[in-house]
PDB file of C-alpha atoms and ligand atoms in Angstrom:
ATOM      1  CA  MET X 236      26.393   1.489 -86.485  1.00 52.00           C
ATOM      2  CA  LYS X 237      22.614   1.372 -86.803  1.00 57.00           C
ATOM      3  CA  TRP X 238      22.299   1.975 -83.078  1.00 58.00           C
ATOM      4  CA  SER X 239      24.406   5.144 -83.217  1.00 67.00           C
ATOM      5  CA  VAL X 240      22.362   6.557 -86.080  1.00 62.00           C
ATOM      6  CA  LEU X 241      19.226   5.932 -84.028  1.00 61.00           C
ATOM      7  CA  ALA X 242      20.857   7.516 -80.992  1.00 66.00           C
ATOM      8  CA  ILE X 243      21.714  10.630 -83.009  1.00 60.00           C
ATOM      9  CA  VAL X 244      18.168  10.804 -84.362  1.00 58.00           C
ATOM     10  CA  ALA X 245      16.827  10.454 -80.810  1.00 61.00           C
ATOM     11  CA  LEU X 246      19.100  13.269 -79.647  1.00 58.00           C
ATOM     12  CA  LEU X 247      17.976  15.510 -82.502  1.00 56.00           C
ATOM     13  CA  VAL X 248      14.316  14.814 -81.715  1.00 54.00           C
ATOM     14  CA  ALA X 249      14.953  15.589 -78.047  1.00 55.00           C
ATOM     15  CA  ALA X 250      16.732  18.825 -79.011  1.00 53.00           C
ATOM     16  CA  SER X 251      13.879  19.937 -81.279  1.00 51.00           C
ATOM     17  CA  ARG X 252      11.377  19.197 -78.484  1.00 49.00           C
ATOM     18  CA  THR X 253      13.371  21.363 -76.106  1.00 48.00           C
ATOM     19  CA  ALA X 254      13.420  24.172 -78.670  1.00 47.00           C
ATOM     20  CA  SER X 255       9.680  23.930 -79.268  1.00 53.00           C
ATOM     21  CA  ALA X 256       9.043  24.535 -75.564  1.00 81.00           C
ATOM     22  CA  GLU X 257       9.337  28.143 -76.673  1.00 92.00           C
ATOM     23  CA  THR X 258       6.525  29.295 -78.935  1.00 95.00           C
ATOM     24  CA  THR X 259       7.135  32.156 -81.375  1.00 97.00           C
ATOM     25  CA  PHE X 260       3.989  33.965 -82.455  1.00 97.00           C
ATOM     26  CA  PRO X 261       3.912  36.083 -85.622  1.00 97.00           C
ATOM     27  CA  LEU X 262       3.130  39.807 -85.504  1.00 97.00           C
ATOM     28  CA  HIS X 263       1.904  41.822 -88.481  1.00 97.00           C
ATOM     29  CA  ILE X 264       2.696  45.488 -88.117  1.00 97.00           C
ATOM     30  CA  ALA X 265       1.048  48.344 -89.995  1.00 97.00           C
ATOM     31  CA  VAL X 266       2.378  51.878 -89.490  1.00 98.00           C
ATOM     32  CA  ALA X 267       0.526  55.093 -90.409  1.00 98.00           C
ATOM     33  CA  ARG X 268       2.220  57.833 -92.399  1.00 97.00           C
ATOM     34  CA  GLU X 269       2.379  61.556 -91.960  1.00 95.00           C
ATOM     35  CA  GLY X 270       3.062  63.084 -95.320  1.00 91.00           C
ATOM     36  CA  SER X 271       5.752  60.940 -96.901  1.00 90.00           C
ATOM     37  CA  ASP X 272       7.197  59.723 -93.579  1.00 95.00           C
ATOM     38  CA  ARG X 273       6.248  56.801 -91.409  1.00 96.00           C
ATOM     39  CA  ILE X 274       5.293  58.061 -87.953  1.00 97.00           C
ATOM     40  CA  VAL X 275       7.694  55.701 -86.167  1.00 97.00           C
ATOM     41  CA  ASP X 276      10.961  54.195 -87.365  1.00 95.00           C
ATOM     42  CA  ARG X 277      12.332  50.673 -87.252  1.00 94.00           C
ATOM     43  CA  GLU X 278      14.243  51.390 -84.037  1.00 96.00           C
ATOM     44  CA  TRP X 279      11.013  52.396 -82.255  1.00 97.00           C
ATOM     45  CA  LEU X 280       9.354  49.161 -83.343  1.00 96.00           C
ATOM     46  CA  GLU X 281      12.363  47.035 -82.366  1.00 96.00           C
ATOM     47  CA  GLU X 282      12.414  48.600 -78.903  1.00 97.00           C
ATOM     48  CA  GLN X 283       8.741  47.748 -78.353  1.00 98.00           C
ATOM     49  CA  LEU X 284       9.361  44.192 -79.577  1.00 98.00           C
ATOM     50  CA  ALA X 285      12.517  43.718 -77.496  1.00 98.00           C
ATOM     51  CA  THR X 286      10.702  44.849 -74.343  1.00 97.00           C
ATOM     52  CA  ALA X 287       7.769  42.516 -75.025  1.00 98.00           C
ATOM     53  CA  ASN X 288      10.144  39.594 -75.665  1.00 98.00           C
ATOM     54  CA  ARG X 289      12.203  40.301 -72.545  1.00 98.00           C
ATOM     55  CA  LEU X 290       8.987  40.066 -70.501  1.00 98.00           C
ATOM     56  CA  PHE X 291       7.286  37.115 -72.266  1.00 98.00           C
ATOM     57  CA  VAL X 292      10.205  34.818 -73.190  1.00 97.00           C
ATOM     58  CA  PRO X 293      10.728  33.611 -69.574  1.00 96.00           C
ATOM     59  CA  PHE X 294       7.226  32.098 -69.885  1.00 96.00           C
ATOM     60  CA  GLY X 295       8.030  30.426 -73.205  1.00 95.00           C
ATOM     61  CA  THR X 296       6.274  32.934 -75.471  1.00 97.00           C
ATOM     62  CA  ARG X 297       8.165  34.984 -78.045  1.00 97.00           C
ATOM     63  CA  PHE X 298       7.032  37.391 -80.766  1.00 98.00           C
ATOM     64  CA  ARG X 299       8.496  38.123 -84.184  1.00 97.00           C
ATOM     65  CA  TRP X 300       7.597  40.617 -86.920  1.00 95.00           C
ATOM     66  CA  VAL X 301       6.762  38.669 -90.047  1.00 93.00           C
ATOM     67  CA  LEU X 302       5.119  41.464 -92.040  1.00 92.00           C
ATOM     68  CA  ASP X 303       5.674  45.217 -91.915  1.00 92.00           C
ATOM     69  CA  LYS X 304       3.427  47.396 -94.077  1.00 94.00           C
ATOM     70  CA  ASP X 305       1.975  50.886 -94.285  1.00 96.00           C
ATOM     71  CA  LEU X 306      -1.371  51.583 -92.640  1.00 97.00           C
ATOM     72  CA  PRO X 307      -3.557  53.186 -95.326  1.00 96.00           C
ATOM     73  CA  GLU X 308      -5.802  56.198 -94.723  1.00 96.00           C
ATOM     74  CA  PRO X 309      -8.322  56.850 -93.304  1.00 96.00           C
ATOM     75  CA  HIS X 310      -7.042  54.502 -90.590  1.00 97.00           C
ATOM     76  CA  GLY X 311      -4.148  56.654 -89.382  1.00 97.00           C
ATOM     77  CA  GLU X 312      -6.109  58.296 -86.533  1.00 97.00           C
ATOM     78  CA  MET X 313      -8.443  56.692 -84.012  1.00 98.00           C
ATOM     79  CA  HIS X 314     -11.134  58.763 -82.287  1.00 98.00           C
ATOM     80  CA  THR X 315     -14.210  56.522 -82.230  1.00 97.00           C
ATOM     81  CA  ARG X 316     -15.218  52.897 -81.662  1.00 97.00           C
ATOM     82  CA  PRO X 317     -16.227  52.413 -85.328  1.00 98.00           C
ATOM     83  CA  GLN X 318     -12.777  53.650 -86.407  1.00 98.00           C
ATOM     84  CA  ARG X 319     -11.101  51.073 -84.158  1.00 98.00           C
ATOM     85  CA  THR X 320     -13.455  48.325 -85.300  1.00 98.00           C
ATOM     86  CA  ALA X 321     -12.904  49.242 -88.979  1.00 98.00           C
ATOM     87  CA  LEU X 322      -9.339  47.934 -88.602  1.00 98.00           C
ATOM     88  CA  SER X 323     -10.838  44.420 -88.496  1.00 98.00           C
ATOM     89  CA  LYS X 324     -10.833  44.276 -92.295  1.00 97.00           C
ATOM     90  CA  LEU X 325      -7.071  44.877 -92.351  1.00 97.00           C
ATOM     91  CA  THR X 326      -6.277  41.952 -90.040  1.00 97.00           C
ATOM     92  CA  SER X 327      -5.043  38.477 -90.931  1.00 96.00           C
ATOM     93  CA  GLU X 328      -5.902  35.052 -89.577  1.00 95.00           C
ATOM     94  CA  HIS X 329      -3.559  33.279 -87.146  1.00 96.00           C
ATOM     95  CA  VAL X 330      -1.336  36.301 -86.393  1.00 97.00           C
ATOM     96  CA  ILE X 331      -1.403  39.213 -83.946  1.00 98.00           C
ATOM     97  CA  ASP X 332      -1.989  42.454 -85.846  1.00 98.00           C
ATOM     98  CA  ILE X 333      -0.384  45.636 -84.513  1.00 98.00           C
ATOM     99  CA  PHE X 334      -1.493  49.052 -85.847  1.00 98.00           C
ATOM    100  CA  VAL X 335       0.569  52.172 -85.095  1.00 98.00           C
ATOM    101  CA  VAL X 336      -1.452  55.369 -85.417  1.00 98.00           C
ATOM    102  CA  ARG X 337      -0.884  59.132 -85.207  1.00 97.00           C
ATOM    103  CA  ALA X 338      -3.500  59.618 -82.491  1.00 97.00           C
ATOM    104  CA  LEU X 339      -5.473  57.262 -80.255  1.00 98.00           C
ATOM    105  CA  GLU X 340      -8.308  58.922 -78.377  1.00 98.00           C
ATOM    106  CA  ASP X 341     -10.130  57.259 -75.493  1.00 97.00           C
ATOM    107  CA  VAL X 342     -13.622  56.244 -76.637  1.00 96.00           C
ATOM    108  CA  ASP X 343     -15.158  56.631 -73.171  1.00 95.00           C
ATOM    109  CA  GLU X 344     -13.449  59.910 -72.247  1.00 95.00           C
ATOM    110  CA  PRO X 345     -13.225  62.096 -75.366  1.00 93.00           C
ATOM    111  CA  GLY X 346     -10.149  64.322 -75.284  1.00 95.00           C
ATOM    112  CA  ARG X 347      -8.094  61.837 -73.292  1.00 96.00           C
ATOM    113  CA  MET X 348      -5.326  60.340 -75.412  1.00 97.00           C
ATOM    114  CA  ARG X 349      -4.181  56.744 -75.042  1.00 97.00           C
ATOM    115  CA  MET X 350      -0.810  55.105 -75.733  1.00 97.00           C
ATOM    116  CA  GLY X 351      -2.299  51.759 -76.693  1.00 98.00           C
ATOM    117  CA  VAL X 352      -5.307  49.489 -76.644  1.00 98.00           C
ATOM    118  CA  CYS X 353      -6.079  45.814 -77.170  1.00 98.00           C
ATOM    119  CA  TRP X 354      -9.309  45.974 -79.164  1.00 98.00           C
ATOM    120  CA  THR X 355     -11.949  43.398 -80.052  1.00 98.00           C
ATOM    121  CA  GLY X 356     -13.212  44.012 -83.574  1.00 97.00           C
ATOM    122  CA  ASN X 357     -15.678  42.219 -85.826  1.00 96.00           C
ATOM    123  CA  ALA X 358     -16.275  38.505 -85.233  1.00 94.00           C
ATOM    124  CA  GLY X 359     -14.316  38.635 -81.987  1.00 95.00           C
ATOM    125  CA  LYS X 360     -11.006  39.347 -83.767  1.00 96.00           C
ATOM    126  CA  ARG X 361      -8.544  40.911 -81.308  1.00 98.00           C
ATOM    127  CA  TYR X 362      -5.682  43.240 -82.237  1.00 98.00           C
ATOM    128  CA  VAL X 363      -3.439  45.911 -80.802  1.00 98.00           C
ATOM    129  CA  ILE X 364      -3.468  49.629 -81.591  1.00 98.00           C
ATOM    130  CA  LEU X 365      -0.426  51.663 -80.517  1.00 98.00           C
ATOM    131  CA  SER X 366      -0.110  55.422 -80.549  1.00 98.00           C
ATOM    132  CA  ARG X 367       3.114  56.975 -81.828  1.00 97.00           C
ATOM    133  CA  THR X 368       3.396  58.389 -78.276  1.00 96.00           C
ATOM    134  CA  ALA X 369       3.560  54.891 -76.745  1.00 97.00           C
ATOM    135  CA  ALA X 370       6.201  54.337 -74.077  1.00 94.00           C
ATOM    136  CA  THR X 371       8.553  51.397 -74.623  1.00 94.00           C
ATOM    137  CA  SER X 372       6.545  48.846 -72.623  1.00 95.00           C
ATOM    138  CA  VAL X 373       3.128  49.602 -74.156  1.00 97.00           C
ATOM    139  CA  LEU X 374       3.262  46.763 -76.698  1.00 98.00           C
ATOM    140  CA  ALA X 375       4.083  44.370 -73.824  1.00 98.00           C
ATOM    141  CA  HIS X 376       1.144  45.801 -71.836  1.00 98.00           C
ATOM    142  CA  GLU X 377      -1.320  45.361 -74.715  1.00 98.00           C
ATOM    143  CA  LEU X 378      -0.030  41.846 -75.405  1.00 98.00           C
ATOM    144  CA  GLY X 379      -0.547  41.240 -71.682  1.00 98.00           C
ATOM    145  CA  HIS X 380      -4.243  42.008 -72.286  1.00 98.00           C
ATOM    146  CA  TYR X 381      -4.230  39.864 -75.433  1.00 98.00           C
ATOM    147  CA  PHE X 382      -2.942  36.992 -73.274  1.00 98.00           C
ATOM    148  CA  GLY X 383      -5.744  37.370 -70.751  1.00 98.00           C
ATOM    149  CA  ASN X 384      -4.516  39.806 -68.128  1.00 98.00           C
ATOM    150  CA  PRO X 385      -6.548  42.685 -66.662  1.00 98.00           C
ATOM    151  CA  HIS X 386      -4.974  45.796 -65.148  1.00 98.00           C
ATOM    152  CA  SER X 387      -2.876  45.686 -61.991  1.00 97.00           C
ATOM    153  CA  ALA X 388      -2.541  48.391 -59.340  1.00 97.00           C
ATOM    154  CA  VAL X 389       1.043  47.382 -58.462  1.00 97.00           C
ATOM    155  CA  THR X 390       3.674  49.972 -59.427  1.00 97.00           C
ATOM    156  CA  ASN X 391       5.912  48.797 -62.309  1.00 97.00           C
ATOM    157  CA  ASN X 392       3.762  45.769 -63.030  1.00 98.00           C
ATOM    158  CA  VAL X 393       3.473  45.568 -66.841  1.00 98.00           C
ATOM    159  CA  MET X 394      -0.323  45.746 -66.478  1.00 98.00           C
ATOM    160  CA  SER X 395      -0.241  48.848 -64.259  1.00 97.00           C
ATOM    161  CA  TYR X 396      -0.378  52.524 -65.280  1.00 93.00           C
ATOM    162  CA  SER X 397       1.933  53.327 -62.367  1.00 93.00           C
ATOM    163  CA  ARG X 398       5.688  53.505 -63.044  1.00 92.00           C
ATOM    164  CA  ASP X 399       8.550  54.833 -60.934  1.00 94.00           C
ATOM    165  CA  GLY X 400      11.392  54.085 -63.341  1.00 91.00           C
ATOM    166  CA  GLY X 401      12.128  50.614 -61.936  1.00 93.00           C
ATOM    167  CA  ASP X 402      12.106  47.389 -63.952  1.00 94.00           C
ATOM    168  CA  VAL X 403       8.690  46.359 -65.252  1.00 96.00           C
ATOM    169  CA  PHE X 404       7.552  42.792 -64.582  1.00 98.00           C
ATOM    170  CA  PHE X 405       4.721  40.241 -64.774  1.00 98.00           C
ATOM    171  CA  ASP X 406       3.917  38.430 -61.512  1.00 98.00           C
ATOM    172  CA  GLU X 407       3.478  34.659 -61.155  1.00 97.00           C
ATOM    173  CA  ALA X 408      -0.292  34.667 -61.568  1.00 98.00           C
ATOM    174  CA  GLN X 409       0.065  36.692 -64.781  1.00 98.00           C
ATOM    175  CA  ALA X 410       2.723  34.246 -65.979  1.00 97.00           C
ATOM    176  CA  ARG X 411       0.275  31.367 -65.484  1.00 97.00           C
ATOM    177  CA  THR X 412      -2.403  33.266 -67.404  1.00 98.00           C
ATOM    178  CA  ILE X 413       0.013  33.946 -70.288  1.00 98.00           C
ATOM    179  CA  LYS X 414       0.979  30.260 -70.419  1.00 97.00           C
ATOM    180  CA  ALA X 415      -2.674  29.178 -70.339  1.00 97.00           C
ATOM    181  CA  PHE X 416      -3.599  31.575 -73.158  1.00 97.00           C
ATOM    182  CA  THR X 417      -0.565  30.465 -75.170  1.00 97.00           C
ATOM    183  CA  SER X 418      -1.779  26.859 -74.921  1.00 96.00           C
ATOM    184  CA  ARG X 419      -5.338  27.859 -75.798  1.00 97.00           C
ATOM    185  CA  PHE X 420      -4.249  29.920 -78.840  1.00 97.00           C
ATOM    186  CA  LEU X 421      -2.210  26.933 -80.086  1.00 96.00           C
ATOM    187  CA  LYS X 422      -4.985  24.415 -79.451  1.00 96.00           C
ATOM    188  CA  GLU X 423      -7.706  26.529 -81.045  1.00 95.00           C
ATOM    189  CA  LYS X 424      -5.335  27.689 -83.831  1.00 94.00           C
ATOM    190  CA  THR X 425      -6.201  31.308 -83.091  1.00 95.00           C
ATOM    191  CA  LEU X 426      -2.468  31.829 -83.615  1.00 96.00           C
ATOM    192  CA  VAL X 427      -0.121  29.635 -85.613  1.00 96.00           C
ATOM    193  CA  PRO X 428       3.485  29.860 -84.458  1.00 95.00           C
ATOM    194  CA  VAL X 429       6.395  30.606 -86.749  1.00 93.00           C
ATOM    195  CA  SER X 430       9.218  28.060 -86.745  1.00 80.00           C
ATOM    196  CA  ALA X 431      11.539  28.294 -83.762  1.00 52.00           C
ATOM    197  CA  SER X 432      14.687  30.320 -84.207  1.00 50.00           C
ATOM    198  CA  PRO X 433      16.901  32.235 -81.805  1.00 49.00           C
ATOM    199  CA  ALA X 434      16.582  35.379 -83.951  1.00 50.00           C
ATOM    200  CA  SER X 435      14.836  38.453 -82.460  1.00 46.00           C
TER     201      SER X 435
HETATM  202 ZN1   ZN R 615      -4.402  48.387 -70.419  1.00 58.36          ZN
END
């Protein structure tokens, strides 16, 4: 009898270890308003998240919204470096902050609009800014930067600007980088995972 209880406990421990091979990182999302309306709806956000998860989960890294709030003015439009950096004060420790804005202008090429950026703010704090015009895989692309990847020139690579309508993908070297950054974020407690769950 005692042995079987121990065996069950051992099985449960083994099962929880298997589950924890996947790390779920928390995202805080803040969405700008235009008048009384949010500039993007829940469906838009879920599509960005689903695309990011489809691309990252094979490497053991998942994302989940844990907080969804409005982005207060004057932070709804980004035209300059100081405006991007000013978002630092709206960020939280141990999570990835995502800001969705009405307009995101390139800071090196004024007049050129961007769909997203992974920005380094005060004290080295990194976060993601998405434009309302962002294509579905832009969150995945910016998280690709967050997890250590530079741009790629390969068509349909997540980290490329070149798309022909085919499936987007990370290559094996990028997968290794994502896994290495996941381990580093856990070790250094830059990010603290949320408890494992199959949801979203
Ligand atoms: Zn990029």
